[in-house]
Amino acid sequence: MQRPPPPPPRISWCEPSTASKVTNDEGGWRPIHDQSPSQCEVAFEDLRPSRSPPPSPPSPAAVNRDQEALTPAPADDTANAVVNGISNMPIKEKIGRRQAIPILYTRGTHYEVGFDVGRTFSGIINSFLVQSGPLNDEFLPLYETEAGRRAYEDTLAAVKQHYPQYVQELQGTADGAKVPFHKLFLLHMDEITPNVAGRPANQGTNGCSTICVNHPGQELLGHTEDALAETLNHVYLVSAHITAPEPQGRWKVAEENFTALCYAGHLPGFCMGFNHHGLVFSVNIIKAARLAAGKTPRHFLARALLAADNFAAAQQVLRDEGCGSGDAISINMTFLDQEGDRMFHNAEVGPACGGDCRSELSILSCSPGEHIFHTNKYLRLNIGEVGGAIVSSSDARHATQESQPAPTTMQDVVRLLGDQSHPEHTIFREAGDDDFVKTVTVGIFDCVNRTWSLYTDNPKTHDPIVVLPLLVKKPSK
């Protein structure tokens, strides 16, 4: 007989708002500090579409019965857990680096697309939530404190005000995967919660490397998607066409069409991807020393970037006038159909702290005959950083790139992104089961041939697992 799941934690100092009937999310909870009502405080039922939601998946009990009948007994060395009532789900899978990236093609409203993502990838999402060290060891315990809940409520209110459609999308993912909304939102807040709660910064090296090459016939953006080791085998691709009955959010977007690599349970945009306006981009995290709650988390800025239709709009999203980013981020991008010569751009974004209401922003452009290499430290903005391993790793990766001939071809990009020559801080990260960080995917955008090659292993020794076309919206007549 399977042990039933534990009851949710009881929080005596904060009662649910009577306006909210949604049990998965925390959007209906009253703030724990005195705060006058504002337009940010919207119950989730007001954010959901008025049309009927997709059919509910089977009850956990029914799924559990089917699982018991169909699932073989686990091996002796496999740990198991009960997650949302589903038993026999492995917590730690020593299955190695899988040569697979699942992809979902979906169409609908923001909520419907999010629901389809959650329902389709529920197993991967549940597995990741169980294994995520930062979520379980840091974010969730802080969520039960006054400082952590204050940061959560303030940040959720800001996102509801400026990007309600992406809150709908994330709620859909939570509902489709049958996981609590607050767990997914805490992942999107990332290190904002521990930072504003005064916890020591994690100096880990979970960051990526990006190279942009701008030469005749060789216009390339290559990226290693590096993440904590538990993220390996917990990524997927989402190709979505989103339509809304009316323009949505602060930038009044009525239609989105994009393809993006996603971490399990995360909104699209935070890794790499492209949209039907021809925007191609990748993300490098940066660890600023001071972050801000009540601002736009960098995950939501990256999600909003997927709707940008030109370079000016992309800058507008990143500057986030009137609110500002709560965290630090670097974006590498180009537009396929821009006028004139090909230009690549690196945008460094700094958090809006100390009463600022817009992000700090620095843009470096890469003209024909040039290249850009960026990792996980500021190269131009004068903003305090956490330091430690993430900076020393960035310095080492920059030194590796500078020690090689200037990249001008696809072969050069492949060689660089697969480099493992440094004794400690390699560009392609894979050293065995005990890795703190791994390269989970490598992507190379070819802007001339309009393809996106994705690798699940070292590109120097493996062919891409898939090569996707970069599809651009046809201009209206």
CSV table of C-alpha atoms in Angstrom, one decimal:
chain,number,residue,atom,x,y,z
A,1,MET,CA,0.0,0.0,0.0
A,2,GLN,CA,1.4,3.3,-1.0
A,3,ARG,CA,1.9,6.0,1.6
A,4,PRO,CA,-0.4,9.0,1.0
A,5,PRO,CA,1.2,12.4,0.3
A,6,PRO,CA,1.8,14.6,3.3
A,7,PRO,CA,-0.7,17.4,3.9
A,8,PRO,CA,0.2,20.9,2.8
A,9,PRO,CA,2.0,23.1,5.4
A,10,ARG,CA,-0.3,25.1,7.7
A,11,ILE,CA,0.5,28.8,7.7
A,12,SER,CA,-1.2,30.3,10.7
A,13,TRP,CA,-0.3,33.9,10.0
A,14,CYS,CA,-1.8,34.2,6.5
A,15,GLU,CA,-5.3,33.1,5.6
A,16,PRO,CA,-6.6,32.6,2.1
A,17,SER,CA,-8.5,35.5,0.6
A,18,THR,CA,-12.2,34.9,0.3
A,19,ALA,CA,-12.0,36.1,-3.3
A,20,SER,CA,-9.8,33.2,-4.4
A,21,LYS,CA,-11.0,29.7,-5.1
A,22,VAL,CA,-7.8,28.5,-6.7
A,23,THR,CA,-5.9,26.1,-4.5
A,24,ASN,CA,-2.8,25.6,-6.6
A,25,ASP,CA,-1.6,29.2,-6.6
A,26,GLU,CA,-0.8,31.8,-4.1
A,27,GLY,CA,-2.3,34.7,-6.0
A,28,GLY,CA,-5.3,35.0,-3.8
A,29,TRP,CA,-3.4,35.2,-0.5
A,30,ARG,CA,-3.4,38.5,1.3
A,31,PRO,CA,0.0,40.2,1.6
A,32,ILE,CA,1.4,39.6,5.0
A,33,HIS,CA,2.4,43.2,5.5
A,34,ASP,CA,0.2,46.3,5.5
A,35,GLN,CA,-0.3,47.4,1.9
A,36,SER,CA,-3.1,49.4,0.4
A,37,PRO,CA,-5.0,47.7,-2.4
A,38,SER,CA,-3.7,48.3,-5.9
A,39,GLN,CA,-4.5,47.2,-9.4
A,40,CYS,CA,-1.7,44.6,-9.0
A,41,GLU,CA,-3.8,42.6,-6.5
A,42,VAL,CA,-6.0,40.5,-8.9
A,43,ALA,CA,-7.4,37.1,-8.0
A,44,PHE,CA,-6.4,34.4,-10.3
A,45,GLU,CA,-9.9,33.7,-11.5
A,46,ASP,CA,-9.9,37.2,-12.9
A,47,LEU,CA,-6.7,36.3,-14.9
A,48,ARG,CA,-7.9,33.1,-16.4
A,49,PRO,CA,-9.8,33.1,-19.7
A,50,SER,CA,-13.6,33.2,-19.5
A,51,ARG,CA,-13.9,30.2,-21.7
A,52,SER,CA,-14.0,26.7,-20.2
A,53,PRO,CA,-10.5,25.4,-19.4
A,54,PRO,CA,-9.2,22.2,-21.0
A,55,PRO,CA,-10.6,18.9,-19.7
A,56,SER,CA,-9.2,18.0,-16.3
A,57,PRO,CA,-6.8,15.1,-16.4
A,58,PRO,CA,-7.7,11.9,-14.5
A,59,SER,CA,-7.8,12.1,-10.7
A,60,PRO,CA,-4.6,11.2,-8.8
A,61,ALA,CA,-6.3,8.1,-7.4
A,62,ALA,CA,-7.1,6.8,-10.9
A,63,VAL,CA,-3.7,7.6,-12.1
A,64,ASN,CA,-2.2,5.8,-9.1
A,65,ARG,CA,-4.2,2.7,-9.8
A,66,ASP,CA,-3.1,2.6,-13.4
A,67,GLN,CA,0.5,3.3,-12.4
A,68,GLU,CA,0.5,0.4,-10.0
A,69,ALA,CA,-0.9,-1.9,-12.6
A,70,LEU,CA,1.6,-0.8,-15.4
A,71,THR,CA,4.8,0.1,-13.6
A,72,PRO,CA,7.3,-2.6,-12.9
A,73,ALA,CA,9.0,-2.8,-9.5
A,74,PRO,CA,11.9,-0.3,-9.2
A,75,ALA,CA,15.5,-1.5,-9.0
A,76,ASP,CA,16.9,-1.8,-5.5
A,77,ASP,CA,19.1,1.3,-6.0
A,78,THR,CA,16.3,3.6,-7.2
A,79,ALA,CA,14.7,6.0,-4.7
A,80,ASN,CA,11.0,6.6,-5.0
A,81,ALA,CA,8.6,9.2,-3.8
A,82,VAL,CA,4.9,10.1,-3.8
A,83,VAL,CA,4.4,13.3,-5.8
A,84,ASN,CA,0.9,14.7,-6.0
A,85,GLY,CA,-0.5,11.2,-5.3
A,86,ILE,CA,1.4,9.5,-8.1
A,87,SER,CA,3.6,6.7,-6.7
A,88,ASN,CA,6.6,4.8,-8.1
A,89,MET,CA,8.1,8.0,-9.5
A,90,PRO,CA,11.9,7.9,-9.4
A,91,ILE,CA,13.5,10.8,-7.6
A,92,LYS,CA,17.1,10.2,-8.8
A,93,GLU,CA,17.5,8.6,-12.1
A,94,LYS,CA,21.0,7.5,-12.9
A,95,ILE,CA,20.2,7.2,-16.6
A,96,GLY,CA,23.1,9.1,-18.0
A,97,ARG,CA,22.9,11.8,-20.7
A,98,ARG,CA,19.9,11.0,-22.8
A,99,GLN,CA,20.1,11.7,-26.5
A,100,ALA,CA,16.6,13.1,-26.6
A,101,ILE,CA,14.8,16.5,-26.6
A,102,PRO,CA,11.0,16.2,-26.7
A,103,ILE,CA,9.0,18.9,-28.5
A,104,LEU,CA,5.5,20.1,-28.3
A,105,TYR,CA,3.6,22.0,-31.0
A,106,THR,CA,0.6,23.9,-29.5
A,107,ARG,CA,-1.8,26.6,-30.3
A,108,GLY,CA,-4.3,28.6,-28.2
A,109,THR,CA,-4.5,31.3,-25.5
A,110,HIS,CA,-1.7,31.8,-23.0
A,111,TYR,CA,-3.5,29.7,-20.4
A,112,GLU,CA,-4.3,26.9,-23.0
A,113,VAL,CA,-0.7,26.8,-24.2
A,114,GLY,CA,0.6,26.7,-20.7
A,115,PHE,CA,-1.9,23.9,-19.8
A,116,ASP,CA,-0.8,21.8,-22.8
A,117,VAL,CA,2.9,22.3,-21.8
A,118,GLY,CA,2.1,21.2,-18.2
A,119,ARG,CA,0.0,18.2,-19.3
A,120,THR,CA,2.4,17.0,-21.9
A,121,PHE,CA,5.5,17.3,-19.8
A,122,SER,CA,4.0,16.6,-16.4
A,123,GLY,CA,6.4,13.7,-15.7
A,124,ILE,CA,9.4,15.7,-16.5
A,125,ILE,CA,8.1,18.7,-14.5
A,126,ASN,CA,7.2,16.6,-11.4
A,127,SER,CA,10.6,14.9,-11.6
A,128,PHE,CA,12.4,18.2,-11.7
A,129,LEU,CA,10.5,19.7,-8.8
A,130,VAL,CA,11.5,16.7,-6.7
A,131,GLN,CA,15.1,17.0,-7.6
A,132,SER,CA,15.7,20.7,-7.7
A,133,GLY,CA,18.1,21.6,-4.9
A,134,PRO,CA,17.5,25.4,-4.9
A,135,LEU,CA,13.8,24.9,-4.8
A,136,ASN,CA,13.6,22.4,-2.0
A,137,ASP,CA,16.6,23.4,0.1
A,138,GLU,CA,16.3,27.2,-0.2
A,139,PHE,CA,13.3,28.7,-1.9
A,140,LEU,CA,10.5,26.7,-0.3
A,141,PRO,CA,11.8,27.1,3.3
A,142,LEU,CA,12.2,30.8,2.7
A,143,TYR,CA,8.7,31.0,1.4
A,144,GLU,CA,7.5,30.0,4.8
A,145,THR,CA,9.2,33.0,6.4
A,146,GLU,CA,7.8,36.5,6.7
A,147,ALA,CA,10.7,38.0,4.5
A,148,GLY,CA,10.3,35.3,1.9
A,149,ARG,CA,6.6,35.6,1.6
A,150,ARG,CA,6.8,39.4,1.4
A,151,ALA,CA,9.2,39.1,-1.5
A,152,TYR,CA,7.0,36.5,-3.2
A,153,GLU,CA,3.8,38.6,-2.8
A,154,ASP,CA,5.4,41.9,-3.9
A,155,THR,CA,7.0,40.2,-7.0
A,156,LEU,CA,3.8,38.4,-8.0
A,157,ALA,CA,1.8,41.6,-7.7
A,158,ALA,CA,4.3,43.4,-10.0
A,159,VAL,CA,4.1,40.6,-12.6
A,160,LYS,CA,0.3,40.5,-12.5
A,161,GLN,CA,0.2,44.2,-13.2
A,162,HIS,CA,2.6,44.2,-16.1
A,163,TYR,CA,2.5,40.7,-17.6
A,164,PRO,CA,-0.9,39.1,-16.5
A,165,GLN,CA,-0.9,36.9,-19.7
A,166,TYR,CA,2.3,35.2,-18.6
A,167,VAL,CA,0.9,34.6,-15.1
A,168,GLN,CA,-2.0,32.9,-16.9
A,169,GLU,CA,0.5,30.9,-18.9
A,170,LEU,CA,2.4,29.7,-15.9
A,171,GLN,CA,-0.9,28.9,-14.1
A,172,GLY,CA,-1.9,26.8,-17.1
A,173,THR,CA,1.4,24.9,-16.8
A,174,ALA,CA,0.8,24.3,-13.1
A,175,ASP,CA,-2.7,23.1,-13.7
A,176,GLY,CA,-1.7,20.9,-16.6
A,177,ALA,CA,1.1,19.3,-14.6
A,178,LYS,CA,-0.9,19.2,-11.4
A,179,VAL,CA,1.7,21.0,-9.3
A,180,PRO,CA,1.4,24.0,-7.0
A,181,PHE,CA,1.7,27.4,-8.8
A,182,HIS,CA,3.9,28.8,-6.0
A,183,LYS,CA,6.6,26.3,-6.7
A,184,LEU,CA,6.8,27.3,-10.3
A,185,PHE,CA,6.8,31.0,-9.5
A,186,LEU,CA,9.5,30.6,-6.9
A,187,LEU,CA,11.7,29.0,-9.6
A,188,HIS,CA,11.0,32.1,-11.8
A,189,MET,CA,12.0,34.4,-8.9
A,190,ASP,CA,15.2,32.4,-8.7
A,191,GLU,CA,17.7,34.0,-6.4
A,192,ILE,CA,15.6,37.1,-5.7
A,193,THR,CA,14.0,35.4,-2.6
A,194,PRO,CA,17.2,34.4,-0.8
A,195,ASN,CA,18.9,37.7,-1.8
A,196,VAL,CA,16.3,40.0,-0.3
A,197,ALA,CA,15.9,37.8,2.7
A,198,GLY,CA,19.6,38.4,3.5
A,199,ARG,CA,20.8,34.8,2.8
A,200,PRO,CA,24.4,34.3,1.6
A,201,ALA,CA,24.7,34.2,-2.2
A,202,ASN,CA,25.3,30.9,-3.9
A,203,GLN,CA,28.6,31.2,-5.7
A,204,GLY,CA,28.0,28.2,-8.0
A,205,THR,CA,28.9,28.2,-11.6
A,206,ASN,CA,25.6,27.5,-13.3
A,207,GLY,CA,26.1,29.8,-16.3
A,208,CYS,CA,26.3,29.6,-20.1
A,209,SER,CA,28.6,30.6,-22.9
A,210,THR,CA,27.6,32.4,-26.1
A,211,ILE,CA,29.5,33.2,-29.3
A,212,CYS,CA,28.3,35.4,-32.1
A,213,VAL,CA,30.2,35.2,-35.4
A,214,ASN,CA,29.5,37.8,-38.1
A,215,HIS,CA,31.4,37.0,-41.3
A,216,PRO,CA,30.3,36.8,-44.9
A,217,GLY,CA,28.3,33.6,-45.3
A,218,GLN,CA,28.9,32.7,-41.7
A,219,GLU,CA,26.4,34.5,-39.5
A,220,LEU,CA,26.1,32.4,-36.4
A,221,LEU,CA,25.0,32.5,-32.8
A,222,GLY,CA,26.2,29.5,-30.7
A,223,HIS,CA,25.2,28.8,-27.1
A,224,THR,CA,25.9,26.2,-24.4
A,225,GLU,CA,23.0,25.8,-22.1
A,226,ASP,CA,24.6,25.1,-18.8
A,227,ALA,CA,22.6,24.4,-15.7
A,228,LEU,CA,22.7,22.6,-12.3
A,229,ALA,CA,23.3,18.9,-12.8
A,230,GLU,CA,19.7,17.9,-11.9
A,231,THR,CA,18.5,19.9,-15.0
A,232,LEU,CA,20.1,17.3,-17.3
A,233,ASN,CA,17.3,15.4,-19.1
A,234,HIS,CA,14.8,17.9,-17.8
A,235,VAL,CA,14.5,20.2,-20.8
A,236,TYR,CA,12.1,20.3,-23.7
A,237,LEU,CA,11.1,22.4,-26.8
A,238,VAL,CA,7.9,24.3,-27.1
A,239,SER,CA,6.7,25.6,-30.4
A,240,ALA,CA,3.6,27.8,-29.7
A,241,HIS,CA,1.2,30.0,-31.6
A,242,ILE,CA,-0.6,32.1,-29.1
A,243,THR,CA,-3.6,34.3,-29.9
A,244,ALA,CA,-5.5,36.5,-27.6
A,245,PRO,CA,-8.9,38.1,-28.0
A,246,GLU,CA,-7.4,41.5,-27.3
A,247,PRO,CA,-3.9,42.9,-26.9
A,248,GLN,CA,-2.2,41.6,-23.7
A,249,GLY,CA,0.2,43.0,-21.1
A,250,ARG,CA,2.1,46.3,-20.9
A,251,TRP,CA,3.2,46.0,-24.6
A,252,LYS,CA,-0.2,45.1,-25.9
A,253,VAL,CA,0.7,41.9,-27.7
A,254,ALA,CA,-2.2,40.1,-29.5
A,255,GLU,CA,-0.3,37.3,-31.2
A,256,GLU,CA,2.9,35.3,-30.4
A,257,ASN,CA,4.6,32.6,-32.5
A,258,PHE,CA,7.9,31.2,-31.3
A,259,THR,CA,10.0,28.1,-30.6
A,260,ALA,CA,12.1,27.9,-27.5
A,261,LEU,CA,14.1,25.5,-25.4
A,262,CYS,CA,12.7,25.4,-21.8
A,263,TYR,CA,13.7,24.1,-18.4
A,264,ALA,CA,11.0,21.9,-16.9
A,265,GLY,CA,8.2,23.9,-15.4
A,266,HIS,CA,9.7,27.2,-16.7
A,267,LEU,CA,8.2,29.7,-19.1
A,268,PRO,CA,9.8,29.7,-22.6
A,269,GLY,CA,12.5,32.2,-23.3
A,270,PHE,CA,15.0,31.8,-20.5
A,271,CYS,CA,17.4,29.5,-22.5
A,272,MET,CA,17.4,30.2,-26.2
A,273,GLY,CA,14.8,30.4,-29.0
A,274,PHE,CA,13.4,32.4,-31.9
A,275,ASN,CA,10.1,34.0,-32.9
A,276,HIS,CA,8.2,34.6,-36.1
A,277,HIS,CA,9.5,38.2,-36.3
A,278,GLY,CA,13.0,36.8,-36.9
A,279,LEU,CA,14.3,37.4,-33.4
A,280,VAL,CA,17.0,34.9,-32.4
A,281,PHE,CA,18.5,35.0,-28.9
A,282,SER,CA,20.2,33.2,-26.1
A,283,VAL,CA,20.5,34.0,-22.3
A,284,ASN,CA,23.4,34.2,-20.0
A,285,ILE,CA,22.7,34.7,-16.3
A,286,ILE,CA,24.8,37.1,-14.2
A,287,LYS,CA,24.9,37.2,-10.4
A,288,ALA,CA,24.5,40.7,-9.2
A,289,ALA,CA,25.2,41.3,-5.5
A,290,ARG,CA,22.0,43.1,-4.9
A,291,LEU,CA,18.6,42.1,-6.3
A,292,ALA,CA,15.1,43.5,-5.9
A,293,ALA,CA,11.7,42.0,-5.0
A,294,GLY,CA,8.6,43.7,-6.4
A,295,LYS,CA,10.2,44.0,-9.8
A,296,THR,CA,10.1,41.9,-13.0
A,297,PRO,CA,12.0,38.6,-12.6
A,298,ARG,CA,14.5,38.0,-15.4
A,299,HIS,CA,12.6,34.9,-16.5
A,300,PHE,CA,9.6,37.1,-17.3
A,301,LEU,CA,11.7,39.6,-19.2
A,302,ALA,CA,13.1,36.8,-21.3
A,303,ARG,CA,9.5,35.5,-21.8
A,304,ALA,CA,8.4,38.9,-23.0
A,305,LEU,CA,11.3,39.1,-25.3
A,306,LEU,CA,9.8,36.3,-27.4
A,307,ALA,CA,7.1,38.8,-28.5
A,308,ALA,CA,9.5,41.5,-29.7
A,309,ASP,CA,9.1,42.4,-33.3
A,310,ASN,CA,12.2,44.6,-33.8
A,311,PHE,CA,15.4,45.7,-32.0
A,312,ALA,CA,13.8,48.8,-30.5
A,313,ALA,CA,11.0,46.7,-29.0
A,314,ALA,CA,13.6,44.3,-27.5
A,315,GLN,CA,15.4,47.1,-25.8
A,316,GLN,CA,12.1,48.4,-24.5
A,317,VAL,CA,11.3,45.0,-22.9
A,318,LEU,CA,14.7,44.8,-21.3
A,319,ARG,CA,14.7,48.3,-19.9
A,320,ASP,CA,11.3,47.7,-18.5
A,321,GLU,CA,10.5,51.4,-17.9
A,322,GLY,CA,8.2,51.9,-14.9
A,323,CYS,CA,9.3,48.7,-13.1
A,324,GLY,CA,12.7,47.3,-13.9
A,325,SER,CA,14.3,44.0,-13.7
A,326,GLY,CA,14.7,42.3,-10.3
A,327,ASP,CA,17.8,40.4,-11.3
A,328,ALA,CA,20.8,40.5,-13.7
A,329,ILE,CA,20.8,38.9,-17.2
A,330,SER,CA,22.7,39.1,-20.5
A,331,ILE,CA,20.9,38.6,-23.9
A,332,ASN,CA,22.7,37.8,-27.2
A,333,MET,CA,20.4,38.5,-30.2
A,334,THR,CA,19.9,39.4,-33.8
A,335,PHE,CA,16.9,39.8,-36.2
A,336,LEU,CA,17.0,37.7,-39.3
A,337,ASP,CA,15.3,40.3,-41.6
A,338,GLN,CA,16.7,43.5,-40.3
A,339,GLU,CA,17.6,46.2,-42.8
A,340,GLY,CA,21.2,46.7,-43.9
A,341,ASP,CA,24.2,44.6,-42.7
A,342,ARG,CA,23.8,41.7,-40.2
A,343,MET,CA,24.2,43.0,-36.7
A,344,PHE,CA,24.5,40.9,-33.5
A,345,HIS,CA,23.9,42.6,-30.1
A,346,ASN,CA,24.8,41.7,-26.5
A,347,ALA,CA,22.6,43.4,-23.9
A,348,GLU,CA,23.7,43.5,-20.3
A,349,VAL,CA,20.8,44.1,-17.9
A,350,GLY,CA,21.2,45.2,-14.3
A,351,PRO,CA,18.5,45.0,-11.5
A,352,ALA,CA,16.5,48.1,-10.6
A,353,CYS,CA,17.5,48.6,-7.0
A,354,GLY,CA,17.2,51.5,-4.6
A,355,GLY,CA,14.0,53.0,-5.9
A,356,ASP,CA,14.9,52.8,-9.6
A,357,CYS,CA,12.0,52.1,-11.9
A,358,ARG,CA,13.9,50.8,-14.9
A,359,SER,CA,16.7,48.3,-15.6
A,360,GLU,CA,20.2,49.4,-16.2
A,361,LEU,CA,21.0,48.5,-19.8
A,362,SER,CA,24.2,48.4,-21.9
A,363,ILE,CA,24.2,47.3,-25.6
A,364,LEU,CA,27.3,46.1,-27.6
A,365,SER,CA,26.8,45.5,-31.3
A,366,CYS,CA,28.8,43.2,-33.5
A,367,SER,CA,29.3,44.4,-37.0
A,368,PRO,CA,30.4,42.3,-40.1
A,369,GLY,CA,33.9,41.0,-39.6
A,370,GLU,CA,33.6,40.9,-35.8
A,371,HIS,CA,32.6,38.4,-33.1
A,372,ILE,CA,31.2,38.6,-29.5
A,373,PHE,CA,31.9,36.1,-26.7
A,374,HIS,CA,29.9,36.4,-23.5
A,375,THR,CA,29.6,34.3,-20.4
A,376,ASN,CA,28.3,35.1,-16.8
A,377,LYS,CA,29.9,38.4,-15.7
A,378,TYR,CA,29.5,42.0,-16.6
A,379,LEU,CA,31.9,43.2,-19.2
A,380,ARG,CA,30.6,46.8,-19.4
A,381,LEU,CA,28.1,47.6,-16.6
A,382,ASN,CA,29.6,48.7,-13.4
A,383,ILE,CA,27.4,46.7,-11.0
A,384,GLY,CA,28.6,44.8,-8.0
A,385,GLU,CA,28.6,41.0,-8.5
A,386,VAL,CA,28.5,38.0,-6.2
A,387,GLY,CA,32.0,36.9,-7.3
A,388,GLY,CA,33.4,33.5,-6.5
A,389,ALA,CA,33.3,30.5,-8.8
A,390,ILE,CA,30.9,32.0,-11.4
A,391,VAL,CA,33.3,34.9,-12.1
A,392,SER,CA,36.4,32.7,-12.0
A,393,SER,CA,34.7,30.3,-14.4
A,394,SER,CA,33.7,33.1,-16.7
A,395,ASP,CA,37.3,34.4,-16.7
A,396,ALA,CA,38.6,31.0,-17.5
A,397,ARG,CA,36.2,30.5,-20.4
A,398,HIS,CA,37.1,33.9,-21.8
A,399,ALA,CA,40.7,33.0,-21.6
A,400,THR,CA,40.1,29.8,-23.4
A,401,GLN,CA,38.3,31.7,-26.2
A,402,GLU,CA,41.0,34.3,-26.4
A,403,SER,CA,43.7,31.7,-26.7
A,404,GLN,CA,42.2,30.3,-29.9
A,405,PRO,CA,42.2,31.9,-33.4
A,406,ALA,CA,39.3,34.4,-33.9
A,407,PRO,CA,36.2,32.3,-34.9
A,408,THR,CA,35.0,32.9,-38.4
A,409,THR,CA,33.2,29.6,-39.4
A,410,MET,CA,30.7,27.0,-38.2
A,411,GLN,CA,33.6,24.7,-37.5
A,412,ASP,CA,35.2,27.3,-35.3
A,413,VAL,CA,32.0,27.7,-33.3
A,414,VAL,CA,31.6,23.9,-32.9
A,415,ARG,CA,35.2,23.6,-31.7
A,416,LEU,CA,34.8,26.4,-29.2
A,417,LEU,CA,31.5,25.3,-27.7
A,418,GLY,CA,32.8,21.8,-27.4
A,419,ASP,CA,36.1,22.8,-25.8
A,420,GLN,CA,37.2,20.9,-22.6
A,421,SER,CA,40.8,22.0,-22.5
A,422,HIS,CA,40.7,23.9,-19.2
A,423,PRO,CA,41.5,21.7,-16.2
A,424,GLU,CA,38.6,23.0,-14.2
A,425,HIS,CA,36.3,25.5,-16.0
A,426,THR,CA,35.6,24.0,-19.4
A,427,ILE,CA,33.2,25.5,-21.9
A,428,PHE,CA,31.4,22.2,-22.6
A,429,ARG,CA,30.7,20.9,-19.1
A,430,GLU,CA,30.6,17.1,-18.6
A,431,ALA,CA,32.9,15.3,-16.2
A,432,GLY,CA,30.7,12.5,-14.7
A,433,ASP,CA,27.9,11.9,-12.2
A,434,ASP,CA,29.3,14.2,-9.6
A,435,ASP,CA,29.2,17.4,-11.7
A,436,PHE,CA,27.7,20.4,-10.0
A,437,VAL,CA,26.9,22.0,-13.4
A,438,LYS,CA,26.5,20.3,-16.8
A,439,THR,CA,26.0,21.5,-20.3
A,440,VAL,CA,22.5,20.2,-20.9
A,441,THR,CA,22.1,21.3,-24.6
A,442,VAL,CA,24.1,23.2,-27.2
A,443,GLY,CA,22.4,25.3,-29.8
A,444,ILE,CA,23.8,26.9,-33.0
A,445,PHE,CA,21.6,29.3,-35.0
A,446,ASP,CA,22.7,29.7,-38.6
A,447,CYS,CA,21.3,33.0,-39.8
A,448,VAL,CA,22.3,32.5,-43.4
A,449,ASN,CA,20.8,29.0,-43.9
A,450,ARG,CA,18.1,29.8,-41.3
A,451,THR,CA,18.5,26.7,-39.2
A,452,TRP,CA,18.8,25.9,-35.5
A,453,SER,CA,21.0,22.9,-34.7
A,454,LEU,CA,20.5,21.4,-31.2
A,455,TYR,CA,23.0,19.0,-29.6
A,456,THR,CA,22.4,16.9,-26.5
A,457,ASP,CA,26.2,16.1,-26.2
A,458,ASN,CA,29.5,17.6,-27.2
A,459,PRO,CA,29.1,19.1,-30.7
A,460,LYS,CA,32.8,18.2,-31.4
A,461,THR,CA,32.0,14.5,-31.3
A,462,HIS,CA,28.3,14.3,-31.9
A,463,ASP,CA,25.9,15.3,-34.6
A,464,PRO,CA,22.9,17.5,-33.8
A,465,ILE,CA,19.9,15.7,-32.4
A,466,VAL,CA,17.7,17.9,-34.5
A,467,VAL,CA,18.0,20.7,-37.0
A,468,LEU,CA,15.0,23.0,-37.0
A,469,PRO,CA,14.1,25.6,-39.6
A,470,LEU,CA,13.9,29.3,-38.5
A,471,LEU,CA,10.5,30.2,-39.7
A,472,VAL,CA,9.7,33.9,-40.1
A,473,LYS,CA,6.3,35.5,-40.6
A,474,LYS,CA,5.6,36.5,-44.1
A,475,PRO,CA,5.2,40.3,-44.5
A,476,SER,CA,1.6,41.4,-45.0
A,477,LYS,CA,0.8,42.7,-48.5
